[in-house]
Coordinates of C-alpha atoms in Angstrom, one line a residue:
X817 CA 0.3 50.0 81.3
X818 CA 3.1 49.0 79.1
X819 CA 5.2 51.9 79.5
X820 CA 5.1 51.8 83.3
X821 CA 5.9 48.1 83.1
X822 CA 9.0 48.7 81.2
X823 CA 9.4 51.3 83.9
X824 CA 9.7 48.8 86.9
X825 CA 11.9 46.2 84.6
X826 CA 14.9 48.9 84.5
X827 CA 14.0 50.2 88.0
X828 CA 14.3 46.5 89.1
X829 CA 17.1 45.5 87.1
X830 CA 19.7 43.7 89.1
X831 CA 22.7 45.0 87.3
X832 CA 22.2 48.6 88.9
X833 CA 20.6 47.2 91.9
X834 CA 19.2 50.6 94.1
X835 CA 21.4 52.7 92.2
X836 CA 18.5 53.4 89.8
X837 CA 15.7 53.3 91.9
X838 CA 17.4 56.3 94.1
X839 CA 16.8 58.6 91.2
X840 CA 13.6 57.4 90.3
X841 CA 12.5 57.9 93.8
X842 CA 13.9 61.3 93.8
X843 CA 11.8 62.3 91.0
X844 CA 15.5 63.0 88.9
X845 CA 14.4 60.5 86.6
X846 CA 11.2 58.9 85.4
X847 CA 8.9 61.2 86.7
X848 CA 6.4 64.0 84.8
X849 CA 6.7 66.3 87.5
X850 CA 9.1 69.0 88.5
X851 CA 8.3 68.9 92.5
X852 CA 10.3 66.7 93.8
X853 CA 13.7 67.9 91.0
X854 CA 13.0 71.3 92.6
X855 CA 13.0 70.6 96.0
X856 CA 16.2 68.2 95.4
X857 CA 17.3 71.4 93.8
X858 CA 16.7 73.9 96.1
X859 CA 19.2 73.4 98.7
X860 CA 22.4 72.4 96.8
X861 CA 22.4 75.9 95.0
X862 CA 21.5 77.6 97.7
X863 CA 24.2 76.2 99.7
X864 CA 26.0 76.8 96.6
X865 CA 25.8 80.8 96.6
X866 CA 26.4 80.8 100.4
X867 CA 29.9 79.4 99.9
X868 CA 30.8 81.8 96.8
X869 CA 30.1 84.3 99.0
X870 CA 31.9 82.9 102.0
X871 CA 34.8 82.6 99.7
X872 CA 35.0 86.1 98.4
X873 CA 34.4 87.7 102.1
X874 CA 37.0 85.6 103.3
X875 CA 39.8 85.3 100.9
X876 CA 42.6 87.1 102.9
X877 CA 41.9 84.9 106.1
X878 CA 44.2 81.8 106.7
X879 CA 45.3 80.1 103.9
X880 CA 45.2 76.6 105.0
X881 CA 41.1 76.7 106.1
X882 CA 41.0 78.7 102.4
X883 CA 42.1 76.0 100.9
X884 CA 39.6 73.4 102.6
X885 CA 37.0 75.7 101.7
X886 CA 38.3 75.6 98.0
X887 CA 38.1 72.1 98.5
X888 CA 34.5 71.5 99.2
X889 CA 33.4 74.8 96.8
X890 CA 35.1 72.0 94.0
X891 CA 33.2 69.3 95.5
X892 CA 29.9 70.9 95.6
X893 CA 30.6 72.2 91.7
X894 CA 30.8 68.8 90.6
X895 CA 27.3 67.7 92.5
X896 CA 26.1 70.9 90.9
X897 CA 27.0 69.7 87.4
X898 CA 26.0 66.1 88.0
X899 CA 22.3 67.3 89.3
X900 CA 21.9 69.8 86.4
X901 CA 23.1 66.4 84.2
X902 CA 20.2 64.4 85.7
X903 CA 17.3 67.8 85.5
X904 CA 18.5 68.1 81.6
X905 CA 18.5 64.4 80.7
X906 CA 16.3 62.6 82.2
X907 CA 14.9 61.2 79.0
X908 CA 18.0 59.7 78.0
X909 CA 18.9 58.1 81.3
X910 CA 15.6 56.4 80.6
X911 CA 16.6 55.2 77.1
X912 CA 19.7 53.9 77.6
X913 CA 18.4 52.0 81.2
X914 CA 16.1 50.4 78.7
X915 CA 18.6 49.5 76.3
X916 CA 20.5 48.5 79.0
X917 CA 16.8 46.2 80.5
X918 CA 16.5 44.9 77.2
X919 CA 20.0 43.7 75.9
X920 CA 20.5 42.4 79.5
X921 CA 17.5 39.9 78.9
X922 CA 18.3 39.4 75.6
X923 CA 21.4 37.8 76.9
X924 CA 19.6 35.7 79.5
X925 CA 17.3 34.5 77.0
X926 CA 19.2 33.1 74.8
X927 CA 20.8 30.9 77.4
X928 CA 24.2 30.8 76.4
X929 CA 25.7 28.9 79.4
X930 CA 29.1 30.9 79.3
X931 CA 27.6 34.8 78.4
X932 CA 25.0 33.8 81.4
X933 CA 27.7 32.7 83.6
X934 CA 29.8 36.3 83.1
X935 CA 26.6 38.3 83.7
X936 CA 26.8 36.6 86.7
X937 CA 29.7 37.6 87.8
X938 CA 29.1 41.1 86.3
X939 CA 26.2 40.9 88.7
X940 CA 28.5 40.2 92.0
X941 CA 31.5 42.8 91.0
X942 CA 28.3 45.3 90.9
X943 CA 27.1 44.0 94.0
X944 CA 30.8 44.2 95.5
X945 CA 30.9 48.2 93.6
X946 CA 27.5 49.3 95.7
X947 CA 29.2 47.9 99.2
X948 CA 32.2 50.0 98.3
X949 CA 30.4 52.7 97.5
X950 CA 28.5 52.3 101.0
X951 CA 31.8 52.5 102.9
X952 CA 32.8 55.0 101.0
X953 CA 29.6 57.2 101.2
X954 CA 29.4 56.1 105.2
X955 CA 33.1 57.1 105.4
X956 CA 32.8 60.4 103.8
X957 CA 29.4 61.6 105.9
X958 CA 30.9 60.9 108.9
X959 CA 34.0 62.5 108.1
X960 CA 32.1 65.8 106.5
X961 CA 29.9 65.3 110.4
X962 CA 33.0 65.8 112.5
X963 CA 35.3 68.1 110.4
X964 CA 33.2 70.9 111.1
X965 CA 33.2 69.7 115.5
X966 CA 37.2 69.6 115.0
X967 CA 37.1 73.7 115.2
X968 CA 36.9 75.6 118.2
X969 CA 33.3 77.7 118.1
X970 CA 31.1 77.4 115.4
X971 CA 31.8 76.2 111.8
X972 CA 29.9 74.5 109.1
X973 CA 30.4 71.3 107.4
X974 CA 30.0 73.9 104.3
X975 CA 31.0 77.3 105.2
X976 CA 28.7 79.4 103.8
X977 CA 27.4 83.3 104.0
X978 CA 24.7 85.4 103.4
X979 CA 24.0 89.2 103.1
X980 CA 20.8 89.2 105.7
X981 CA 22.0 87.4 108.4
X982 CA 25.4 86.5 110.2
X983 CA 25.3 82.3 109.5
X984 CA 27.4 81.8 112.4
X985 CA 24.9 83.0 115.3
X986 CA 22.0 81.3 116.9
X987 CA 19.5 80.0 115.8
X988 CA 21.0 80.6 111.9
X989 CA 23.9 78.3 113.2
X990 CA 21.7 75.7 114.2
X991 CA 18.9 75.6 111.7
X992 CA 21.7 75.7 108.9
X993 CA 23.7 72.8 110.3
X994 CA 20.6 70.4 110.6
X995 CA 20.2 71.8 106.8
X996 CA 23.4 70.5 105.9
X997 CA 23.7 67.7 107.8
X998 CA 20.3 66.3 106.9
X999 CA 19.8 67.7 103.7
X1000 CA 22.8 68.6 102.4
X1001 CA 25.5 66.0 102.8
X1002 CA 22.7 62.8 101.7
X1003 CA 21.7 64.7 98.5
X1004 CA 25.4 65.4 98.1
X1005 CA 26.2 61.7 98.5
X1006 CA 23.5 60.5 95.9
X1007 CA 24.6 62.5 93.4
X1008 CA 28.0 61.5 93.3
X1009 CA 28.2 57.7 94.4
X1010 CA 24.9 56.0 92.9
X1011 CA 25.8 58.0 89.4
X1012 CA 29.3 57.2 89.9
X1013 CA 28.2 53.5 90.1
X1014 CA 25.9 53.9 87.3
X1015 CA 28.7 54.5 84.8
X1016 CA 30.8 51.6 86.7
X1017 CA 27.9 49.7 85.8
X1018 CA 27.7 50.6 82.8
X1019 CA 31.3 50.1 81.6
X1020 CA 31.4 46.7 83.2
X1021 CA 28.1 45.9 80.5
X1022 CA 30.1 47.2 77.6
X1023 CA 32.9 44.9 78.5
X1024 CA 30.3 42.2 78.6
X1025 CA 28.5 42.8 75.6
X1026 CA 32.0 43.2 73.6
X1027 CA 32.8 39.9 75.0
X1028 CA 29.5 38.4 73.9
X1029 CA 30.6 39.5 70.5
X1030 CA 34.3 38.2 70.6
X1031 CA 32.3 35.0 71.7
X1032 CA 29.8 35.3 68.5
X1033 CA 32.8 35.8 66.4
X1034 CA 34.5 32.8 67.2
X1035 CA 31.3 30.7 67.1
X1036 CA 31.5 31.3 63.4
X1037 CA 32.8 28.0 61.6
X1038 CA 29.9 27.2 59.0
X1039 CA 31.3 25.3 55.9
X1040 CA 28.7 26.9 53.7
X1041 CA 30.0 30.2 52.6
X1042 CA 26.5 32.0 52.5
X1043 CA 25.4 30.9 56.2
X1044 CA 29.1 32.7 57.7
X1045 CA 28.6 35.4 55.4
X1046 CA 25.0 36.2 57.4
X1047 CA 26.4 35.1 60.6
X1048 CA 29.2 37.3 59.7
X1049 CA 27.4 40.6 59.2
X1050 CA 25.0 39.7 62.3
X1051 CA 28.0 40.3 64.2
X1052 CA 29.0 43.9 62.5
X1053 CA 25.6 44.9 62.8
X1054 CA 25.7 43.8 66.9
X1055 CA 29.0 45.5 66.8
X1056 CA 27.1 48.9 65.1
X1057 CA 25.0 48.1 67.8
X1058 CA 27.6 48.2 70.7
X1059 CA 29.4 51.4 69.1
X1060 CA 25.7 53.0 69.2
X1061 CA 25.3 52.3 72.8
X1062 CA 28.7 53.3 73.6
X1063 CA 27.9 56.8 72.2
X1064 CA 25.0 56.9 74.1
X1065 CA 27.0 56.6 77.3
X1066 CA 29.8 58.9 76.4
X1067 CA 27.2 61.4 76.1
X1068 CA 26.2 61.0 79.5
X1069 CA 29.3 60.4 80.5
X1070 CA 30.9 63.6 78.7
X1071 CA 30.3 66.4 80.7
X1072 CA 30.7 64.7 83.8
X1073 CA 34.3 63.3 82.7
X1074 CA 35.5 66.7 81.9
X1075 CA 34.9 68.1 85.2
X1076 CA 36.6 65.0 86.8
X1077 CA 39.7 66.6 85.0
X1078 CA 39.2 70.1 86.0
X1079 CA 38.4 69.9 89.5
X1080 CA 39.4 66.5 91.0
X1081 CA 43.0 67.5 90.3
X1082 CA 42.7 70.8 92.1
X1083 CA 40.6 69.1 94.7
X1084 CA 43.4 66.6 95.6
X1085 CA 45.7 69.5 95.8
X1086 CA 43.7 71.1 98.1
X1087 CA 43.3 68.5 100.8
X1088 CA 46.9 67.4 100.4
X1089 CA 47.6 71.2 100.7
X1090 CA 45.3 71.8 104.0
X1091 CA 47.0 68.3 105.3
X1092 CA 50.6 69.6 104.9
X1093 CA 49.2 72.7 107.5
X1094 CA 47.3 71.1 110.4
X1095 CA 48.3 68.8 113.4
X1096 CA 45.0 68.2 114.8
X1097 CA 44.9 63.8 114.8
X1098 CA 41.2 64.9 114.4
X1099 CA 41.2 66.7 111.7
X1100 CA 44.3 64.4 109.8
X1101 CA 41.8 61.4 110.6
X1102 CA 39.2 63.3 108.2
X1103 CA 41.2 65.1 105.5
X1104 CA 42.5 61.4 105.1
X1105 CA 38.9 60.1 104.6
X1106 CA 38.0 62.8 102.0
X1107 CA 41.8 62.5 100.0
X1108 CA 40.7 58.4 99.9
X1109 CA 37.1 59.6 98.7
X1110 CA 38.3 61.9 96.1
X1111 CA 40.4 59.3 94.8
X1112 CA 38.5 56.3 94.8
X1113 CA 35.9 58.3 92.7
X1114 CA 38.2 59.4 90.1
X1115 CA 40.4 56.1 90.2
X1116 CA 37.1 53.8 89.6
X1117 CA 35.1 55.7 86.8
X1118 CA 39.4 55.8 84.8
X1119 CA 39.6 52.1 85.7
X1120 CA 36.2 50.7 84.0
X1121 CA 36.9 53.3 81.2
X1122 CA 40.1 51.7 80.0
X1123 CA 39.0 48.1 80.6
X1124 CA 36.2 48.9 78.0
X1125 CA 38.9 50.5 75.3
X1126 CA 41.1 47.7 76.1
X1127 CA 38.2 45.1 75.7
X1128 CA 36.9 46.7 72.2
X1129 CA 40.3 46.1 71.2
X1130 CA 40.2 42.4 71.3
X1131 CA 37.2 42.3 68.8
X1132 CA 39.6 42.9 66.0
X1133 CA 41.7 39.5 67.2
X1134 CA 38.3 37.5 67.2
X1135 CA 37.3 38.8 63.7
X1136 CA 40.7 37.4 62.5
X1137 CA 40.0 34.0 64.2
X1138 CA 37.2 33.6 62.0
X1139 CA 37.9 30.7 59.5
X1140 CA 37.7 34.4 56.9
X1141 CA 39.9 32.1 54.5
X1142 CA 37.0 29.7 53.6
X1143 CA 34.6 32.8 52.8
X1144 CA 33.8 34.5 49.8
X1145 CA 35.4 37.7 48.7
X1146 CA 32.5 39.7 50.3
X1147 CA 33.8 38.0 53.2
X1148 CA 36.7 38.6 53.6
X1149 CA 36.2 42.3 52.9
X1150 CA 33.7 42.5 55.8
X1151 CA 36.8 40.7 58.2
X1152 CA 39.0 43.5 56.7
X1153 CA 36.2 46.6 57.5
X1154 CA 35.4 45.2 60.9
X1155 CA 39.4 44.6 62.0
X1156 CA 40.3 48.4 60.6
X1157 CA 36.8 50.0 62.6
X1158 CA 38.5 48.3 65.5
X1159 CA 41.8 49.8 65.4
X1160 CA 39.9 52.5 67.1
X1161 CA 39.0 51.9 70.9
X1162 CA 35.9 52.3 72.1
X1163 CA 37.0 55.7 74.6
X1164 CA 35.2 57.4 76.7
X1165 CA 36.0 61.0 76.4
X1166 CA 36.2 63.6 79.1
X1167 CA 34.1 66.7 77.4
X1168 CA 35.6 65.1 73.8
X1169 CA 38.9 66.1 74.9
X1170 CA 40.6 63.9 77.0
X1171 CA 40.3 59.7 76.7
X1172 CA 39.5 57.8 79.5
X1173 CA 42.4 56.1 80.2
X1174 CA 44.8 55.1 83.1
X1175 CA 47.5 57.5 81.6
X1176 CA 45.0 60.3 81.9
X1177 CA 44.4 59.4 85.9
X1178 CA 48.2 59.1 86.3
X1179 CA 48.2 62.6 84.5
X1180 CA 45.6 64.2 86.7
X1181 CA 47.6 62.8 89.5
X1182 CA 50.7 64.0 88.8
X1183 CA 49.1 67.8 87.7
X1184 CA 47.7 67.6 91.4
X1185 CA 50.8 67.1 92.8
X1186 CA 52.5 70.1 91.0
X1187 CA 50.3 72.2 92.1
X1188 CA 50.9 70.9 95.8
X1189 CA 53.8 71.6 95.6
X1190 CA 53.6 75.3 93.9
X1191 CA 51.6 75.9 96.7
X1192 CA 53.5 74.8 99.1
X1193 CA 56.5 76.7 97.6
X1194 CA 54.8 79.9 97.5
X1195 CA 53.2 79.7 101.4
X1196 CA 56.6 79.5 102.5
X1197 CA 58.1 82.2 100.7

């Protein structure tokens, strides 16, 4: 009874808001049985080996549909690799949603007017992230609806191909088009903007809790050397605490991050590569949508990533604003440890090799557009 309880408090937690409950209601996480995981399963990589096959049948046909193709192969790699995320750990999106539950009403608890009033805003910038996200996710579907009703005869949103049967002809055409229309595209969608707003999320708590912390810090002006001393290493043990959590994240966060680097890059370069081929106002309306989807996905995870490294940061300036001076001399050598552990930022990591940062969007940005342009060199040659 406990355990379920604890249960409904994350699944309920207003910081994620449905985010969470999506995947619980999936069966992806906080569930004993593999039913529903398969079934979520089954028609991604199915879908999946259709379009390597497409691909390889196919890769001497027009360039510009190739690249589209490419383009959504990417796409579909990455909703691949955030499903297998979710199968593999569902245990530890559990744990850290109840780390998550239970600092959250920690810091409600203890009533401190100021903390309480920045969860609160914490709370409406997530509520303000999940109505993007549902303009974005609404943009996108429609878009992936009509791209494939901009072509003359019949086309897929996913082109795919099979060795048994020719996809394109009725009633394969028809029952594989409600598949990907119904199935396809919504199972798409929750696996890359409800987990893409559960790391926002999440970033936007590690800002809070490391301003809680600066806030602790500060608070610190006991006379008696003993009593800042303990208040003192309360604070390095909440900030062992932080640096825990943060750990936790990044290896959620990891995997996922790298492939934001690989293929997002590529993907861009793709649609602005397809765009720089067709006239169709149709079809320019829709590559648009997707270009503006891809980025906002890659821009918002890079954003929250760097306000976290640049908000661990300013721990080391609040451990120096402690009145350190009136301490002991094990006090002033716990000032000294804390300020040097934050010289280091708290990063997320993209696969342990990349930070985080907006430098590293700008990067992948730039890398996208030299390969536009390679392309665009070599299609003209």
């Amino acid at each position: 009874m406990e355990i379920n309880s604890t249960m409904t408090n994350y699944e309920n937690l207003p910081l994620y808001g449905v985010n969470v409950k999506i995947f619980v209601k999936l069966g992806l996480i906080d569930s004993i049985g593999w039913t529903k995981r398969f079934l979520v399963c089954l028609i991604p990589i199915i879908t999946y080996v259709g379009q390597i096959i497409h691909i390889f049948k196919s890769w001497d046909d027009d360039i510009g549909e190739m690249s589209m193709n490419l383009h959504i192969l990417l796409f579909t790699t990455h909703s691949i690799v955030r499903l297998w995320l979710m199968v593999t750990k569902p245990k530890d999106f559990e744990r850290f949603f109840l780390c998550v539950e239970q600092w959250y009403t920690n810091i409600k608890r203890n009533d401190d007017p100021q903390m309480v009033g920045t969860l609160q805003k914490i709370i409406k910038r997530t509520q303000l992230v999940n109505k993007i996200a549902i303009c974005v996710a609404a943009g996108g579907t429609i878009a992936a609806f009509f791209y494939p009703l901009s072509f003359d005869g019949h086309k897929h949103m996913v082109s795919v191909q099979y060795p048994f049967f020719d996809a394109l002809q009725t009633p394969f055409y028809e029952f594989l088009f409600l598949i990907q229309v119904l199935c396809l595209a919504p199972i798409n969608v929750i696996l890359t903007l409800p987990l893409t707003n559960i790391y926002l999320i999440s970033l936007m708590f590690g800002e809070l809790v490391l301003k809680d912390l600066c806030v602790k810090l500060r608070n610190i002006r006991s006379e008696n050397e003993e009593i800042m001393l303990q208040e003192f290493k309360q604070c390095i043990a909440y900030h062992r605490k932080i640096i825990d959590w943060c750990d936790d994240l990044q290896d959620l966060l990891s995997m996922d991050g790298f492939f934001h680097v690989a293929l997002f890059g590529m993907m861009l370069c793709m649609l602005l590569f397809f765009l720089s081929m067709i006239h169709d106002l149709r079809l320019i309306v829709t590559i648009l949508t997707f270009v503006s989807y891809t980025t906002y996905m890659l821009f918002s995870t890079y954003y929250y990533a760097n306000k976290l490294a640049t908000a661990s940061l300013e721990v080391a300036n609040a451990a120096y604003d402690t009145p350190w001076y009136r301490g002991n001399l094990e006090m002033r050598k716990c000032v000294i440890t804390m300020i040097a552990r934050c010289q280091k930022p708290l990063q997320m990591n993209a696969g342990g090799l990349y930070p985080m940062t907006m430098e590293t969007f700008q990067a992948v940005l730039r890398v996208s557009y030299s390969y536009f342009s390679l392309l665009q060199g070599l299609s003209q040659q």
